[in-house]
Amino acid sequence: MSTEWDNIQQLDSTEGNVSKFVFTKDSAVAEAVLYRYPTYADRTVICCSTQSGCPVGCRFCGAGDNFVRNLTAAEITSQPLHLLEQIAATEGTLVQDMAKLQIMFMSMGEPMLNQKSLLPALSELNQLHPKAALLVSSSGPRVNYDRFIELSQEISSIGLQFSIHESTDEARDKLIPFKAKLTLAEIAEMGERWAMATGRRPFFNYCVHESNSSLADVGRLLKLFDPEVWEATLSVICERDETLSIAHRRQQELTGAFMRKVLGAGYSARMFDPAGQDDIGGGCGQLHYVQQWFKEHPDKARPSIGFALPVVHAPIEVKR
Ligand code: SF4
């Protein structure tokens, strides 16, 4: 077991393709999620945490109400490395047997608020597993991106995704209350800067709900995010509490319908459906075990900006 953590709990989804790992020690909690599509040898995806809790406070996210601390580089790398060890031990699948390995920095925490640990973690993972795609997913805090862009020039397997989720800043401010963040126009500019520097295409991630999935939304996205530069990830929304599979199916249909509009507008798009959410809370924002840890460690988990704000279970109504 990793020496970085006192305890690592593994929870497997009943359909068998998703496992969640909860890493705990006295001073922090982290979560990582492991997916296979359909086998680890075909495609392995790992989502890992960069902070314990999160100061950003997204209203759909179970980690966003409390912040504990930044994770160290070793605490970040230990998550994917432990998961890869587990796959080798239980399935006999080694990294060199995997046709595709993606490590995503998107489970808990805002990676760009912890670049001090993120950047060395990216370098170390790249050294250990050069074939692994390393995707950093960010809500776009207003910080300096220079060093991240430089490292992305050096390491060609680093990818960048911005979680935008809405087509107007007004709606986005309600969903992501963290104030020191880039506007949508500034995100568009930053993504183009990264694309110019690296020669690779950034993604925008968009959680689809009933109030942000019209043709007018696609029109606004088109004005900001050039389909020649940007690719779209459309995410199926997960509730932050244990949820019903009926609601999940409805979200899948909604996302599928929006996907057709986005493709029609000329974007290259893919759908991200956090499978395994029904029984282990595998989806982004569904950090049930983390929320429990917060309750048990009130002295460590400080309320973040989202703490007193209403939770978003249903789409937010925003006048346009
Ligand atoms: S979705 Fe990500 S950035 Fe937003 S509060 Fe949750 S962990 Fe933080």
Short mmCIF file of C-alpha atoms and ligand atoms in Angstrom, two decimals:
data_model
loop_
_atom_site.label_atom_id
_atom_site.label_comp_id
_atom_site.label_asym_id
_atom_site.label_seq_id
_atom_site.Cartn_x
_atom_site.Cartn_y
_atom_site.Cartn_z
CA MET A 1 0.00 0.00 0.00
CA SER A 2 1.10 3.55 -0.67
CA THR A 3 3.11 5.02 2.19
CA GLU A 4 1.47 8.40 1.67
CA TRP A 5 -1.84 7.33 3.21
CA ASP A 6 -2.94 5.60 6.41
CA ASN A 7 -5.88 3.92 4.77
CA ILE A 8 -7.12 3.24 1.25
CA GLN A 9 -10.65 1.99 0.81
CA GLN A 10 -11.74 0.44 -2.49
CA LEU A 11 -15.37 0.40 -3.59
CA ASP A 12 -16.36 -1.48 -6.73
CA SER A 13 -19.50 -0.70 -8.69
CA THR A 14 -21.88 -3.61 -9.12
CA GLU A 15 -21.58 -3.57 -12.91
CA GLY A 16 -17.85 -4.04 -12.38
CA ASN A 17 -16.25 -1.43 -14.63
CA VAL A 18 -15.75 1.39 -12.13
CA SER A 19 -13.94 1.44 -8.80
CA LYS A 20 -13.57 4.27 -6.38
CA PHE A 21 -10.62 4.62 -4.01
CA VAL A 22 -10.83 6.77 -0.91
CA PHE A 23 -7.42 7.73 0.50
CA THR A 24 -7.33 8.98 4.08
CA LYS A 25 -4.88 10.09 6.71
CA ASP A 26 -5.35 12.28 9.72
CA SER A 27 -4.69 15.50 7.81
CA ALA A 28 -6.41 14.89 4.46
CA VAL A 29 -8.79 12.87 2.33
CA ALA A 30 -8.60 12.25 -1.44
CA GLU A 31 -10.56 10.27 -3.97
CA ALA A 32 -9.62 8.60 -7.20
CA VAL A 33 -11.85 6.76 -9.65
CA LEU A 34 -10.80 3.97 -11.98
CA TYR A 35 -12.66 3.09 -15.18
CA ARG A 36 -12.15 0.36 -17.75
CA TYR A 37 -13.55 0.63 -21.29
CA PRO A 38 -14.33 -2.29 -21.62
CA THR A 39 -11.08 -3.84 -20.34
CA TYR A 40 -8.03 -2.24 -18.73
CA ALA A 41 -5.99 -3.46 -21.68
CA ASP A 42 -8.26 -1.59 -24.12
CA ARG A 43 -8.55 1.66 -22.23
CA THR A 44 -7.89 2.60 -18.62
CA VAL A 45 -9.03 5.94 -17.23
CA ILE A 46 -8.03 7.25 -13.82
CA CYS A 47 -9.41 10.44 -12.24
CA CYS A 48 -7.41 11.70 -9.27
CA SER A 49 -7.56 14.53 -6.75
CA THR A 50 -5.23 17.51 -6.50
CA GLN A 51 -6.63 19.07 -3.33
CA SER A 52 -8.36 17.74 -0.23
CA GLY A 53 -11.74 19.40 -0.39
CA CYS A 54 -11.95 22.34 -2.76
CA PRO A 55 -12.22 26.11 -2.32
CA VAL A 56 -14.10 26.67 -5.59
CA GLY A 57 -17.55 25.72 -4.31
CA CYS A 58 -19.31 24.50 -7.48
CA ARG A 59 -22.94 24.07 -6.54
CA PHE A 60 -23.27 20.58 -8.01
CA CYS A 61 -20.20 19.23 -6.25
CA GLY A 62 -19.97 17.38 -2.96
CA ALA A 63 -16.37 18.48 -2.40
CA GLY A 64 -17.02 22.12 -3.00
CA ASP A 65 -18.37 23.14 0.38
CA ASN A 66 -15.19 22.55 2.33
CA PHE A 67 -11.46 22.92 1.83
CA VAL A 68 -8.87 21.03 3.84
CA ARG A 69 -5.53 21.68 2.10
CA ASN A 70 -3.49 21.31 -1.06
CA LEU A 71 -2.19 17.79 -1.65
CA THR A 72 1.54 17.33 -2.01
CA ALA A 73 2.99 16.09 -5.32
CA ALA A 74 3.59 12.69 -3.70
CA GLU A 75 -0.01 12.51 -2.48
CA ILE A 76 -1.21 13.27 -6.02
CA THR A 77 1.02 10.75 -7.82
CA SER A 78 0.35 8.07 -5.20
CA GLN A 79 -3.28 7.88 -6.32
CA PRO A 80 -2.80 6.79 -9.96
CA LEU A 81 0.25 4.73 -9.00
CA HIS A 82 -1.75 2.81 -6.40
CA LEU A 83 -4.56 2.19 -8.89
CA LEU A 84 -2.11 0.93 -11.51
CA GLU A 85 -0.57 -1.40 -8.90
CA GLN A 86 -4.04 -2.74 -8.11
CA ILE A 87 -4.76 -3.46 -11.78
CA ALA A 88 -1.46 -5.30 -12.08
CA ALA A 89 -2.08 -7.27 -8.88
CA THR A 90 -5.70 -8.21 -9.47
CA GLU A 91 -5.99 -8.38 -13.27
CA GLY A 92 -2.41 -8.95 -14.30
CA THR A 93 -2.64 -5.99 -16.67
CA LEU A 94 0.51 -3.89 -16.76
CA VAL A 95 0.79 -0.37 -18.14
CA GLN A 96 2.66 -1.68 -21.17
CA ASP A 97 -0.36 -3.93 -21.89
CA MET A 98 -2.74 -0.95 -22.01
CA ALA A 99 -3.57 0.35 -25.48
CA LYS A 100 -4.74 3.60 -23.91
CA LEU A 101 -4.08 5.04 -20.45
CA GLN A 102 -5.53 8.39 -19.43
CA ILE A 103 -4.85 10.03 -16.08
CA MET A 104 -7.19 12.92 -15.44
CA PHE A 105 -6.70 15.56 -12.77
CA MET A 106 -10.35 16.13 -12.17
CA SER A 107 -11.70 14.18 -9.21
CA MET A 108 -11.44 16.62 -6.31
CA GLY A 109 -9.79 20.01 -6.12
CA GLU A 110 -8.88 22.74 -8.59
CA PRO A 111 -5.53 21.70 -10.13
CA MET A 112 -4.52 25.24 -11.14
CA LEU A 113 -4.81 26.41 -7.53
CA ASN A 114 -2.20 23.81 -6.60
CA GLN A 115 0.34 24.12 -9.42
CA LYS A 116 3.15 23.85 -6.88
CA SER A 117 2.29 20.15 -6.54
CA LEU A 118 0.56 19.59 -9.86
CA LEU A 119 3.55 20.45 -12.06
CA PRO A 120 6.04 18.09 -10.37
CA ALA A 121 3.33 15.40 -10.26
CA LEU A 122 2.83 15.74 -14.04
CA SER A 123 6.58 15.51 -14.62
CA GLU A 124 6.96 12.44 -12.43
CA LEU A 125 4.01 10.59 -13.95
CA ASN A 126 5.32 11.39 -17.41
CA GLN A 127 8.73 10.02 -16.50
CA LEU A 128 7.26 6.84 -15.05
CA HIS A 129 4.59 6.32 -17.72
CA PRO A 130 5.42 8.31 -20.87
CA LYS A 131 2.54 6.80 -22.80
CA ALA A 132 -0.09 8.01 -20.29
CA ALA A 133 -2.21 10.94 -21.45
CA LEU A 134 -2.30 13.48 -18.62
CA LEU A 135 -5.42 15.62 -18.80
CA VAL A 136 -5.75 18.62 -16.50
CA SER A 137 -9.30 19.79 -16.03
CA SER A 138 -9.73 23.27 -14.59
CA SER A 139 -12.53 25.65 -13.72
CA GLY A 140 -10.24 28.47 -14.84
CA PRO A 141 -9.15 30.33 -11.70
CA ARG A 142 -7.49 33.70 -12.26
CA VAL A 143 -3.89 32.55 -11.72
CA ASN A 144 -0.69 32.57 -13.72
CA TYR A 145 -0.73 29.81 -16.36
CA ASP A 146 2.78 30.47 -17.74
CA ARG A 147 4.54 27.57 -16.03
CA PHE A 148 1.77 25.16 -16.90
CA ILE A 149 1.97 26.23 -20.55
CA GLU A 150 5.75 25.81 -20.52
CA LEU A 151 5.45 22.31 -19.08
CA SER A 152 2.77 21.48 -21.66
CA GLN A 153 5.30 22.45 -24.34
CA GLU A 154 7.87 20.10 -22.82
CA ILE A 155 5.51 17.17 -22.23
CA SER A 156 3.37 16.43 -25.25
CA SER A 157 1.02 14.10 -23.36
CA ILE A 158 -0.39 16.94 -21.23
CA GLY A 159 -3.89 17.97 -22.22
CA LEU A 160 -6.02 20.86 -21.01
CA GLN A 161 -9.72 21.08 -20.40
CA PHE A 162 -11.70 23.98 -19.00
CA SER A 163 -14.96 23.30 -17.19
CA ILE A 164 -17.23 25.99 -18.52
CA HIS A 165 -20.67 24.36 -18.02
CA GLU A 166 -22.67 27.42 -19.06
CA SER A 167 -22.77 29.69 -22.09
CA THR A 168 -22.98 32.98 -20.13
CA ASP A 169 -20.87 34.37 -17.29
CA GLU A 170 -24.04 35.20 -15.38
CA ALA A 171 -25.15 31.57 -15.29
CA ARG A 172 -21.60 30.36 -14.66
CA ASP A 173 -21.18 32.68 -11.66
CA LYS A 174 -24.20 31.04 -10.06
CA LEU A 175 -22.90 27.54 -10.65
CA ILE A 176 -19.27 28.30 -9.78
CA PRO A 177 -19.32 30.96 -7.03
CA PHE A 178 -15.50 31.23 -6.73
CA LYS A 179 -14.91 34.88 -7.58
CA ALA A 180 -11.27 34.91 -8.76
CA LYS A 181 -11.90 33.08 -12.00
CA LEU A 182 -11.54 33.86 -15.69
CA THR A 183 -14.57 34.95 -17.68
CA LEU A 184 -15.69 32.73 -20.55
CA ALA A 185 -14.01 35.10 -23.02
CA GLU A 186 -10.78 34.95 -21.02
CA ILE A 187 -10.95 31.14 -20.90
CA ALA A 188 -11.40 31.11 -24.67
CA GLU A 189 -8.31 33.31 -24.99
CA MET A 190 -6.27 31.19 -22.57
CA GLY A 191 -7.18 28.00 -24.42
CA GLU A 192 -6.10 29.56 -27.71
CA ARG A 193 -2.83 30.65 -26.12
CA TRP A 194 -2.22 27.09 -24.88
CA ALA A 195 -3.13 25.71 -28.32
CA MET A 196 -0.72 28.12 -30.06
CA ALA A 197 2.06 27.17 -27.65
CA THR A 198 1.56 23.41 -27.80
CA GLY A 199 0.00 22.74 -31.20
CA ARG A 200 -2.70 20.69 -29.43
CA ARG A 201 -6.40 21.33 -29.03
CA PRO A 202 -7.93 22.18 -25.65
CA PHE A 203 -11.34 20.90 -24.56
CA PHE A 204 -14.20 22.68 -22.93
CA ASN A 205 -16.32 20.60 -20.58
CA TYR A 206 -20.02 21.32 -20.44
CA CYS A 207 -22.42 19.69 -17.95
CA VAL A 208 -25.69 19.61 -19.81
CA HIS A 209 -29.01 20.46 -18.14
CA GLU A 210 -32.39 21.67 -19.31
CA SER A 211 -31.60 25.38 -19.08
CA ASN A 212 -28.23 25.39 -20.86
CA SER A 213 -28.86 23.12 -23.83
CA SER A 214 -30.72 25.22 -26.39
CA LEU A 215 -29.57 26.27 -29.84
CA ALA A 216 -29.08 29.77 -28.39
CA ASP A 217 -26.53 28.26 -25.98
CA VAL A 218 -24.71 26.65 -28.88
CA GLY A 219 -24.72 30.02 -30.67
CA ARG A 220 -23.13 31.76 -27.68
CA LEU A 221 -20.51 29.01 -27.36
CA LEU A 222 -19.70 29.34 -31.05
CA LYS A 223 -19.02 33.07 -30.67
CA LEU A 224 -16.45 32.39 -27.95
CA PHE A 225 -14.98 28.96 -28.64
CA ASP A 226 -13.72 28.44 -32.16
CA PRO A 227 -14.47 24.85 -33.29
CA GLU A 228 -11.20 24.94 -35.22
CA VAL A 229 -9.39 25.28 -31.88
CA TRP A 230 -11.67 23.74 -29.27
CA GLU A 231 -13.10 20.28 -28.80
CA ALA A 232 -16.14 19.72 -26.61
CA THR A 233 -16.66 17.26 -23.76
CA LEU A 234 -20.31 17.01 -22.83
CA SER A 235 -20.76 15.59 -19.35
CA VAL A 236 -23.80 13.82 -18.00
CA ILE A 237 -24.67 15.57 -14.74
CA CYS A 238 -24.50 13.56 -11.51
CA GLU A 239 -26.35 14.56 -8.39
CA ARG A 240 -24.20 15.18 -5.35
CA ASP A 241 -26.37 12.91 -3.23
CA GLU A 242 -27.10 9.27 -3.86
CA THR A 243 -29.37 9.38 -6.81
CA LEU A 244 -31.82 7.45 -8.92
CA SER A 245 -30.92 5.75 -12.14
CA ILE A 246 -34.09 7.19 -13.72
CA ALA A 247 -32.71 10.69 -13.22
CA HIS A 248 -29.41 9.53 -14.68
CA ARG A 249 -31.12 8.15 -17.80
CA ARG A 250 -32.93 11.45 -18.28
CA GLN A 251 -29.61 13.29 -18.05
CA GLN A 252 -28.09 10.91 -20.60
CA GLU A 253 -30.91 11.65 -23.06
CA LEU A 254 -30.57 15.39 -22.52
CA THR A 255 -26.82 15.23 -23.10
CA GLY A 256 -27.30 13.11 -26.23
CA ALA A 257 -29.74 15.67 -27.68
CA PHE A 258 -27.33 18.54 -26.96
CA MET A 259 -24.50 16.54 -28.49
CA ARG A 260 -26.36 16.52 -31.82
CA LYS A 261 -26.69 20.33 -31.71
CA VAL A 262 -23.01 20.78 -30.87
CA LEU A 263 -21.90 18.43 -33.64
CA GLY A 264 -24.19 20.31 -36.02
CA ALA A 265 -22.36 23.53 -35.11
CA GLY A 266 -19.08 22.02 -36.29
CA TYR A 267 -17.51 20.97 -33.00
CA SER A 268 -15.71 17.73 -32.48
CA ALA A 269 -17.40 16.41 -29.33
CA ARG A 270 -17.36 13.46 -26.96
CA MET A 271 -19.64 12.49 -24.12
CA PHE A 272 -18.40 11.82 -20.60
CA ASP A 273 -20.81 9.70 -18.62
CA PRO A 274 -19.45 8.96 -15.15
CA ALA A 275 -20.60 5.37 -14.99
CA GLY A 276 -20.88 3.65 -11.65
CA GLN A 277 -22.58 6.58 -10.02
CA ASP A 278 -25.62 4.65 -8.91
CA ASP A 279 -23.96 2.57 -6.26
CA ILE A 280 -20.50 4.03 -5.56
CA GLY A 281 -20.94 7.67 -6.52
CA GLY A 282 -18.32 7.49 -9.23
CA GLY A 283 -19.29 10.74 -10.90
CA CYS A 284 -17.58 14.07 -10.54
CA GLY A 285 -19.19 15.93 -7.70
CA GLN A 286 -20.43 12.79 -6.00
CA LEU A 287 -17.93 12.63 -3.22
CA HIS A 288 -20.07 10.97 -0.59
CA TYR A 289 -17.18 9.47 1.37
CA VAL A 290 -15.33 12.76 1.31
CA GLN A 291 -18.39 14.52 2.68
CA GLN A 292 -18.48 11.95 5.49
CA TRP A 293 -14.79 12.61 6.24
CA PHE A 294 -15.54 16.36 6.43
CA LYS A 295 -18.25 15.64 9.02
CA GLU A 296 -15.89 13.52 11.07
CA HIS A 297 -13.05 16.09 10.90
CA PRO A 298 -14.73 19.46 11.50
CA ASP A 299 -11.42 20.85 12.77
CA LYS A 300 -9.71 20.14 9.39
CA ALA A 301 -12.43 20.99 6.87
CA ARG A 302 -12.93 24.74 6.59
CA PRO A 303 -16.13 25.98 4.93
CA SER A 304 -15.43 27.33 1.43
CA ILE A 305 -17.33 29.93 -0.58
CA GLY A 306 -19.98 27.41 -1.53
CA PHE A 307 -20.81 26.42 2.04
CA ALA A 308 -23.77 28.68 2.70
CA LEU A 309 -25.11 28.68 -0.85
CA PRO A 310 -27.98 26.56 -2.11
CA VAL A 311 -27.11 23.20 -3.61
CA VAL A 312 -27.93 22.70 -7.26
CA HIS A 313 -29.85 19.47 -7.77
CA ALA A 314 -31.99 20.80 -10.58
CA PRO A 315 -30.89 23.15 -13.35
CA ILE A 316 -30.44 26.75 -12.34
CA GLU A 317 -32.90 29.13 -13.90
CA VAL A 318 -31.04 32.06 -15.37
CA LYS A 319 -32.61 34.88 -17.34
CA ARG A 320 -30.84 35.47 -20.60
S1 SF4 B 1 -16.30 20.51 -9.37
FE1 SF4 B 1 -14.07 20.55 -9.14
S2 SF4 B 1 -13.58 22.75 -9.00
FE2 SF4 B 1 -15.76 22.57 -8.60
S3 SF4 B 1 -15.93 22.44 -6.36
FE3 SF4 B 1 -15.87 20.35 -7.17
S4 SF4 B 1 -13.75 19.75 -7.06
FE4 SF4 B 1 -13.82 22.00 -6.91
#
